[in-house]
Coordinates of C-alpha atoms in Angstrom, one line a residue:
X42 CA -9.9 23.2 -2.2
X43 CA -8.1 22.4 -5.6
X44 CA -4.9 23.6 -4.3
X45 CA -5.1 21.7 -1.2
X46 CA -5.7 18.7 -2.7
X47 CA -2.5 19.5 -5.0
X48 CA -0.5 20.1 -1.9
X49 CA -1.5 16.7 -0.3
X50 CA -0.7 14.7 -3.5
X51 CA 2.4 16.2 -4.0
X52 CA 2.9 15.5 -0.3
X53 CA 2.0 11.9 -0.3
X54 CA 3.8 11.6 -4.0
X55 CA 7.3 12.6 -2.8
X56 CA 7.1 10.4 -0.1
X57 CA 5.9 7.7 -2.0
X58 CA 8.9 8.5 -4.5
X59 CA 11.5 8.6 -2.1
X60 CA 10.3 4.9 -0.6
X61 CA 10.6 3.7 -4.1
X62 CA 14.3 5.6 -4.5
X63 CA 15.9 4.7 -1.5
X64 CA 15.0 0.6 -1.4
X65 CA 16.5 -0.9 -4.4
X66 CA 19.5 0.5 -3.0
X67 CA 19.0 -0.9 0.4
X68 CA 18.8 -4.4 -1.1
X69 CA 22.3 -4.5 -2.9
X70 CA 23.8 -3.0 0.3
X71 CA 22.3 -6.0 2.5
X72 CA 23.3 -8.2 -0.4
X73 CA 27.1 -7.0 -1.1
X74 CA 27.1 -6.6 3.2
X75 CA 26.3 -10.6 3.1
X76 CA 26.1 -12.1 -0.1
X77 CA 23.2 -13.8 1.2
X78 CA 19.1 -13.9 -1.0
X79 CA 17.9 -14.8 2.7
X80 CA 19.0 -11.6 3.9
X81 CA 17.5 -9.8 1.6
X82 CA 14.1 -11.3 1.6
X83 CA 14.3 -10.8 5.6
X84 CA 13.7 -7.1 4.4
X85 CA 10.4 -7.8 2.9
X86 CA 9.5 -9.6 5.9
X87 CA 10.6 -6.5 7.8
X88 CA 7.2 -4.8 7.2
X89 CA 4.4 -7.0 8.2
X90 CA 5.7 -7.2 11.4
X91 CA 6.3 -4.0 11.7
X92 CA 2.7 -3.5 10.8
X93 CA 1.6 -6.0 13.6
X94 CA 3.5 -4.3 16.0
X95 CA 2.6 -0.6 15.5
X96 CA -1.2 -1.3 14.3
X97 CA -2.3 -2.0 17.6
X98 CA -2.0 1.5 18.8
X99 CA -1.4 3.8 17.1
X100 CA -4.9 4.5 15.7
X101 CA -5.6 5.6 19.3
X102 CA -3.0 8.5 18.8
X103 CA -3.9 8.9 15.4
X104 CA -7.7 9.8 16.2
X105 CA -6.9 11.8 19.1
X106 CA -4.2 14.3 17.8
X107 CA -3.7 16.6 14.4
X108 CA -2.9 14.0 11.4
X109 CA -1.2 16.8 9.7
X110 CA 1.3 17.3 12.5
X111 CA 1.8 13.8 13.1
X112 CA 2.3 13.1 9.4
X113 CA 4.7 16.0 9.3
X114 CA 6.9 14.2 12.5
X115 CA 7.0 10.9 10.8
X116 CA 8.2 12.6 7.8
X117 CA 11.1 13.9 9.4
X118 CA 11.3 10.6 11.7
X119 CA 12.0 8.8 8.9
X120 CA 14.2 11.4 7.0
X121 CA 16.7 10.7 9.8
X122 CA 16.7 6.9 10.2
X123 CA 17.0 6.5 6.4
X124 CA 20.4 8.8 7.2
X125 CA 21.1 6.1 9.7
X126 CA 21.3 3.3 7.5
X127 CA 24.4 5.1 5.5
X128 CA 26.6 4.6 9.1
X129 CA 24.9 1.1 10.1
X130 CA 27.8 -1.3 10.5
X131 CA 26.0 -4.9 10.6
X132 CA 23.1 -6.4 9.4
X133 CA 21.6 -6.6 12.9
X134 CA 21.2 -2.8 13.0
X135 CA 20.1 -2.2 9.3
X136 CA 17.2 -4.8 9.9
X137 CA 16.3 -2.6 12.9
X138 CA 16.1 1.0 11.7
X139 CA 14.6 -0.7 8.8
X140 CA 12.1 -1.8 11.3
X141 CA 11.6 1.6 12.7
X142 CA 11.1 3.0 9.5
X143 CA 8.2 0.6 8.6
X144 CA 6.8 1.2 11.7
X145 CA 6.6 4.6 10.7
X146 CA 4.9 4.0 7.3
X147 CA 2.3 1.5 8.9
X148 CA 1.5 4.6 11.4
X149 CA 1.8 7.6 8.6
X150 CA -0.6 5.6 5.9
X151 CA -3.9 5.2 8.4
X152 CA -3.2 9.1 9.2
X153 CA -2.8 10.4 5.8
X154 CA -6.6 8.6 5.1
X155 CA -7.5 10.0 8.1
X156 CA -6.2 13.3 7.1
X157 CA -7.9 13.0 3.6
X158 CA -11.3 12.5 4.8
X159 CA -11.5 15.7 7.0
X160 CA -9.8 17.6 4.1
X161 CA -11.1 16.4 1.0
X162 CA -14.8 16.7 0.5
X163 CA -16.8 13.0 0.1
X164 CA -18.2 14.3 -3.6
X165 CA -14.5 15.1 -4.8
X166 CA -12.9 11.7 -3.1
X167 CA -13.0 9.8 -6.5
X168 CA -11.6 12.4 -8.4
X169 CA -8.7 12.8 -5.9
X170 CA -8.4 9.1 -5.5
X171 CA -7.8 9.0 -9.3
X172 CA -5.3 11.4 -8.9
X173 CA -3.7 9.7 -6.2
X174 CA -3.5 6.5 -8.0
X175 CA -1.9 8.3 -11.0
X176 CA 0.8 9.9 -8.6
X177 CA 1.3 6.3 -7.0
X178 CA 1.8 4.6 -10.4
X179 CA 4.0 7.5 -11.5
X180 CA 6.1 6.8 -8.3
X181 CA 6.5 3.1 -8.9
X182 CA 8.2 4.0 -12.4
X183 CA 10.3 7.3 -11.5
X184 CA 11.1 5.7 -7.9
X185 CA 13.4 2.6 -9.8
X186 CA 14.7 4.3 -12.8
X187 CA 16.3 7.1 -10.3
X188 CA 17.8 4.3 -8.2
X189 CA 19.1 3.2 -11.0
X190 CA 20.5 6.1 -12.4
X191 CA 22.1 6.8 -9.2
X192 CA 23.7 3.6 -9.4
X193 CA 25.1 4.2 -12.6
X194 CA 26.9 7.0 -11.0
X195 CA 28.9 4.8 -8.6
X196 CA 27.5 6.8 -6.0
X197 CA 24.5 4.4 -4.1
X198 CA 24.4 6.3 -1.3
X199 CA 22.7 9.5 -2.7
X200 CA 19.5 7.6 -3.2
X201 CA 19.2 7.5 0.6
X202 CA 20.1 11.4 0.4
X203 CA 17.6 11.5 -1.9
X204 CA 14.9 9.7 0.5
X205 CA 15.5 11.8 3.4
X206 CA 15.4 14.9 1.0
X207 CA 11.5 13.6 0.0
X208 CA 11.1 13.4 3.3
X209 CA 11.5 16.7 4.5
X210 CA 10.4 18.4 1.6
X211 CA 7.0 16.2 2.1
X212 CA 6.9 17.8 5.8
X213 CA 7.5 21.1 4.7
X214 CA 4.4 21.1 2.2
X215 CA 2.0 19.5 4.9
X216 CA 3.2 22.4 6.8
X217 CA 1.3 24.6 4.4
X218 CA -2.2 22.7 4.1
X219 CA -4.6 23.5 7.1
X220 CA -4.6 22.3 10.7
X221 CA -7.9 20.7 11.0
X222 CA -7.7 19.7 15.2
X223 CA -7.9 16.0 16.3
X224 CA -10.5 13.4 15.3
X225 CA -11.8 13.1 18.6
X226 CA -13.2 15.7 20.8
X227 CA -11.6 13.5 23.8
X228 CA -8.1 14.2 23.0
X229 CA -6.9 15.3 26.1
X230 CA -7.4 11.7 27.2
X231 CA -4.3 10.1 28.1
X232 CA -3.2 6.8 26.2
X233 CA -2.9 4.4 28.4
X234 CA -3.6 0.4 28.4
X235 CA -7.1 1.0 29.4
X236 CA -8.0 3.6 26.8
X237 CA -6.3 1.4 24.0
X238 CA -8.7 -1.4 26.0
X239 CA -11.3 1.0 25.2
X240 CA -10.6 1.8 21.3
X241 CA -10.2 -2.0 20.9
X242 CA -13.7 -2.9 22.3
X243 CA -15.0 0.3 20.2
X244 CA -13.3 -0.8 17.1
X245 CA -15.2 -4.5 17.5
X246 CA -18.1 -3.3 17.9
X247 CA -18.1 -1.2 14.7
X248 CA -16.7 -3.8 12.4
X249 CA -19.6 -6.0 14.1
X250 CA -22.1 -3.8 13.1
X251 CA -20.1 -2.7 9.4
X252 CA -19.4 -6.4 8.0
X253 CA -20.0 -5.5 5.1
X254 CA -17.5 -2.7 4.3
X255 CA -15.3 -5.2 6.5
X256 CA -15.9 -8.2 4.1
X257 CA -15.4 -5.9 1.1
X258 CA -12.5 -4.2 2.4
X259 CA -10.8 -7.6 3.7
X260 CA -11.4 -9.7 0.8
X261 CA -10.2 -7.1 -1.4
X262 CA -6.6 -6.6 0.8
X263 CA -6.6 -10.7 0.7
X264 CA -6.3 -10.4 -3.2
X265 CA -3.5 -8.0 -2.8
X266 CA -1.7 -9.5 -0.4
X267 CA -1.8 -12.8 -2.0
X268 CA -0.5 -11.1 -5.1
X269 CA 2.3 -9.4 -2.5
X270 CA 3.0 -12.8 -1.9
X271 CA 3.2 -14.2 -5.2
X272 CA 5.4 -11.3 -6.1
X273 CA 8.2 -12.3 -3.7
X274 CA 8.4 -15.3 -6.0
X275 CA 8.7 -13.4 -9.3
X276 CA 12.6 -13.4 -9.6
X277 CA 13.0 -17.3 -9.4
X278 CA 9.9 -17.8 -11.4
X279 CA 10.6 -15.7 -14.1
X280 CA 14.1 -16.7 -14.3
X281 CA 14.2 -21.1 -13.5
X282 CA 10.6 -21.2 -15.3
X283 CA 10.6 -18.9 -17.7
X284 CA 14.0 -19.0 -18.5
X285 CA 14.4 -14.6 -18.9
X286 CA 17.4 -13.5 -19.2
X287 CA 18.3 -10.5 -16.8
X288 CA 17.8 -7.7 -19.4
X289 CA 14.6 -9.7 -20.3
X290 CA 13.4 -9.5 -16.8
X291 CA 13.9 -5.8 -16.2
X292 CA 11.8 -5.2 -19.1
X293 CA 8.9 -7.5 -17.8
X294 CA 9.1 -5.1 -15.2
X295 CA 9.0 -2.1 -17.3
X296 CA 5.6 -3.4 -18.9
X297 CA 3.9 -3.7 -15.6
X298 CA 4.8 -0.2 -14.9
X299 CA 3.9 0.4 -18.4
X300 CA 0.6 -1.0 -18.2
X301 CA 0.6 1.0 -14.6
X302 CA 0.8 4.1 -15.6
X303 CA -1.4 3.9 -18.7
X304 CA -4.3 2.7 -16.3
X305 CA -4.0 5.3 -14.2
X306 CA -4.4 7.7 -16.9
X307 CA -7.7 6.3 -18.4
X308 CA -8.9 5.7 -14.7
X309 CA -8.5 9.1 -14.5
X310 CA -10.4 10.1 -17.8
X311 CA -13.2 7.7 -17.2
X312 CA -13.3 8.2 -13.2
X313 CA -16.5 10.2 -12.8
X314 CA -18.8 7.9 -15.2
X315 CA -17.6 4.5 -13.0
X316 CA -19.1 3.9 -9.5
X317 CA -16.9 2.5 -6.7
X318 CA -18.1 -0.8 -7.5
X319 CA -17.2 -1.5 -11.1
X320 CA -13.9 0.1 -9.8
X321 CA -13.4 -2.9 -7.1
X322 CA -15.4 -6.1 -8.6
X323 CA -13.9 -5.4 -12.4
X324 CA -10.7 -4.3 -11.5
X325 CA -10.5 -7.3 -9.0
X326 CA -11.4 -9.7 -11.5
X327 CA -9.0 -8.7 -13.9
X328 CA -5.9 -8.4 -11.3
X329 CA -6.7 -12.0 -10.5
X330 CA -7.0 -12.7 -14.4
X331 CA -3.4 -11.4 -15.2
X332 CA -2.2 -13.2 -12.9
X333 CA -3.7 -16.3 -13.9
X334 CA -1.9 -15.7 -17.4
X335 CA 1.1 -15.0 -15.6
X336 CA 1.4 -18.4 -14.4
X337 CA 0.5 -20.4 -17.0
X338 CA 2.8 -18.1 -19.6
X339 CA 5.8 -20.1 -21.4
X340 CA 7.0 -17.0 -23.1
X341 CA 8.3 -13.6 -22.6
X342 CA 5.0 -12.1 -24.4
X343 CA 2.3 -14.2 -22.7
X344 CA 4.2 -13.3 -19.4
X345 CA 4.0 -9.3 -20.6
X346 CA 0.7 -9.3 -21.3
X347 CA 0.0 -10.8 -18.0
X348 CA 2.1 -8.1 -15.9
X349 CA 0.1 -5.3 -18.4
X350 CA -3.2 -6.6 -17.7
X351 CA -2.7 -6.9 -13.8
X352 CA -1.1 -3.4 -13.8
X353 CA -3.7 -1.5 -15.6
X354 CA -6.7 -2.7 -14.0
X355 CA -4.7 -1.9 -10.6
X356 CA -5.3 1.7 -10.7
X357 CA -8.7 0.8 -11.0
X358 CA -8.8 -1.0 -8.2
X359 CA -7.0 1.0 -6.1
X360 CA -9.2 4.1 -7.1
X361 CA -12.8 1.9 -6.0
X362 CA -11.6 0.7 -2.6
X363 CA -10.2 3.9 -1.2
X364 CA -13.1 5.8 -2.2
X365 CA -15.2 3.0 -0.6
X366 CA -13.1 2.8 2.5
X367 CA -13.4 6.9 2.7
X368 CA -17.2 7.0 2.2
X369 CA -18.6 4.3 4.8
X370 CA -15.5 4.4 7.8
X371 CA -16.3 8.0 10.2
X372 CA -13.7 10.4 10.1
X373 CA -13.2 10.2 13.4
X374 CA -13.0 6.3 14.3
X375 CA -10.7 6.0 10.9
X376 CA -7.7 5.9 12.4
X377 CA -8.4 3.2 15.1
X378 CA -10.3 1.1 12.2
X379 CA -7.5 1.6 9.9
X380 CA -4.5 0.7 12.2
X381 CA -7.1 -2.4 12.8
X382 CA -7.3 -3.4 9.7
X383 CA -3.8 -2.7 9.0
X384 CA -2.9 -5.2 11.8
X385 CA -5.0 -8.1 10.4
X386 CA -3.8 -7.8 6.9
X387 CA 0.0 -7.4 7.9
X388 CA -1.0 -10.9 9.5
X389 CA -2.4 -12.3 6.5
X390 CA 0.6 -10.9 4.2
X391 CA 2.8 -12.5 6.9
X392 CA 1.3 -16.3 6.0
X393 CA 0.6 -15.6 2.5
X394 CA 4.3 -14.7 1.8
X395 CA 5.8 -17.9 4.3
X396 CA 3.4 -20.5 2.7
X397 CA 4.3 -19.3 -0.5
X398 CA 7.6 -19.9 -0.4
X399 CA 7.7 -23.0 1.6
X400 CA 5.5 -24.9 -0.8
X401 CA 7.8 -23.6 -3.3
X402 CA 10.4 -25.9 -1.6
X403 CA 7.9 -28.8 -1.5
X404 CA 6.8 -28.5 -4.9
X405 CA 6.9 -27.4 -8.6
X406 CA 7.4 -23.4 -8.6
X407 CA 4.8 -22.7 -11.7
X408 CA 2.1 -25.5 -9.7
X409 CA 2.5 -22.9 -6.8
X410 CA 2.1 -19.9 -8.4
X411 CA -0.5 -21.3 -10.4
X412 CA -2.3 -22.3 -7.4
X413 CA -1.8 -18.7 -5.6
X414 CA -3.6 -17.4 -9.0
X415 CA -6.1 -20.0 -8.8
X416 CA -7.0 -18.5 -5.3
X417 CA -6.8 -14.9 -6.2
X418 CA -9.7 -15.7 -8.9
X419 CA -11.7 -17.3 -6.2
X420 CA -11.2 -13.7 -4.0
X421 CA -11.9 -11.8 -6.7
X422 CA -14.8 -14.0 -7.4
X423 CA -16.0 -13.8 -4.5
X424 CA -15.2 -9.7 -4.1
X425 CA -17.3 -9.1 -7.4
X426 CA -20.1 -10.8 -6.2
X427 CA -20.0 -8.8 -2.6
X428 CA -20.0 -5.6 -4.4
X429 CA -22.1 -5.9 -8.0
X430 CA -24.8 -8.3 -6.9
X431 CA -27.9 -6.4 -5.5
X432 CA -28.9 -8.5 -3.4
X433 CA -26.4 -7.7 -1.1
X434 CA -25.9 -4.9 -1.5
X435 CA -26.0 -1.7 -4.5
X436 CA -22.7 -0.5 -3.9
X437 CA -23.7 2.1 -6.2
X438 CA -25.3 4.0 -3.4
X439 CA -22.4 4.6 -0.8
X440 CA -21.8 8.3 -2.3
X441 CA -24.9 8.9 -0.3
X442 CA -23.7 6.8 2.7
X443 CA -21.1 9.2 4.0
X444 CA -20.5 9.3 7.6
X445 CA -17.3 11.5 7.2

């Protein structure tokens, strides 16, 4: 089992890597194409929709056929359209592969957790998930400083070598890890509008019956999402409010992925004596909290210790939900409720991100971002109290409420 959990994470980890590798990239190339900032925020924009558009069926496929094999043909999907951005001659064309590429990554993420559930035991989730949050945080630091080594070289385009490279070497070590059949005992049935009709009604009428993982699960995503959303606002904030200089700004970034990486280490040493719960209402809390300081920092240092407490506490985060997702969603349903889900929060990233930045136009950047913070606390708030209070529920329990 140890080794196939090794081979999944260093799956998921190279592909993760090579997202990281091949963007940064992808934004000067839109920006020297155009010499346009609104061109290159309509790449961030790119994947929500993309989201919207995909997540409405393709958790029937995902449920009803191998998630190894289907993970393994969006690998090398996506391997070849990254190749087609080298050759794309307008803007029009790069926003569309780009778009097929993200509608690859909101397919291949619902059927990786799919995939995880059926292969990873529910005891050893946590542990994995610690893992996996460790491998994600490394990935957010290796990912840019390659891109920008690559840059150095003069030579741009190898990162989206690189990418296709991850890719394909992520396929080829899914090939190795078992073929564990379809979700769904029915998957001979043929997709078609009535049996996506079908799923749909099905998918209802679990989250009807499962409000509270969907309240947990969708309050949680809210938090992230309106941190997403504050995010696309960090540049101009950090630069007209704050006054960094560019050098200055890089290494704000650095400390986040500082503080990153150093939570997912001690996530990973204190995992097995934290439930789920402290994972998601603590780490929520203090997410919210760093921002908070974020917004109301004048200096480089209040600023840093912002980005390092929002960063640290992430892995902790990340670690609680997807174990609590994995623990109360069935296996075989995970895909449909996943792709679901994935739809409603693409929508919700979708008007977090626009309202953002159009009351940025109407009004004082740091009022804005203070008021995005101010709204996080009141998730989080909220998020603590749905997981730690008793009442409600002892979120302490759902090791022994596993219906994978």
């Amino acid at each position: 089992m140890k080794k196939k959990a090794a081979l999944l994470l260093t799956s998921t980890g190279i592909s993760n890597l090579g997202d990281w590798i091949y963007f940064i990239p992808l934004n000067m190339m839109v920006y020297s194409m155009t010499g346009s900032a609104a061109a290159v925020a309509g790449l961030y924009m790119i994947r929500p929709l993309a989201g919207m558009m995909t997540s409405f069926w393709a958790g029937s496929l995902i449920d009803r056929y191998s998630q190894r094999n289907l993970m393994m043909g969006l690998d090398l999907i996506r391997a070849i359209l990254v190749l087609l951005l080298l050759a794309a001659p307008s803007l029009p064309v790069i926003y569309a592969l780009v778009f097929f590429i993200c509608m690859a990554d909101a397919f291949y993420d619902p059927a990786a957790a799919a995939y995880t559930v059926r292969l990873i035991p529910s005891q050893d989730r946590q542990v994995f998930n610690s893992y996996k949050s460790l491998a994600w945080s490394g990935s957010f630091i290796l990912g840019p400083a390659l891109a920008g080594l690559l840059f150095m070289t003069g030579r741009p385009e190898i990162a989206f070598f690189a990418n296709a490279l991850s890719f394909v070497l992520s396929a080829l070590l899914l090939f190795r890890l078992p073929y564990l059949g379809s979700g769904e005992q029915t998957s001979q049935k043929r997709i078609s509008l009535s049996v996506l009709a079908e799923d749909w009604r099905m998918v209802m009428g679990y989250m009807k019956s499962a409000r509270y993982v969907m309240a947990v699960y969708l309050l949680f995503n809210g938090l992230m999402m309106m941190a997403a959303a504050l995010d696309s606002q960090e540049v101009v904030f950090s630069r007209e409010v704050l006054k960094l200089s560019d050098s200055a700004y890089g290494l704000l970034v650095s400390v986040s992925g500082v503080g990153l990486l150093i939570g997912s280490f001690v996530n990973r040493l204190a995992v097995k004596k934290l439930n789920p719960s402290l994972l998601i209402g603590c780490g929520g809390l203090m997410i919210a909290g760093g921002y908070l300081i974020y917004s109301l920092s004048s200096t480089f240092l209040w600023a840093a210790a912002g980005f390092f407490i929002l960063a640290f506490f992430m892995a902790f985060a990340n670690t609680g939900i997807w174990t609590f997702y994995q623990n109360h969603v069935p296996a075989d349903i995970m895909g449909r409720v996943g792709s679901a889900l994935g739809m409603v929060i693409s929508l919700i990233q979708v008007i977090f991100i626009f309202g953002i930045g159009f009351s940025s136009d109407l009004f004082p950047l740091r009022s804005v971002i203070f008021a995005g913070a101010g709204f996080m606390m009141i998730l989080s708030s909220l998020l603590f109290i749905a997981v730690l209070k008793p009442s409600i529920r002892p979120l302490g329990l759902i090791t022994k409420n596993t219906k994978a």
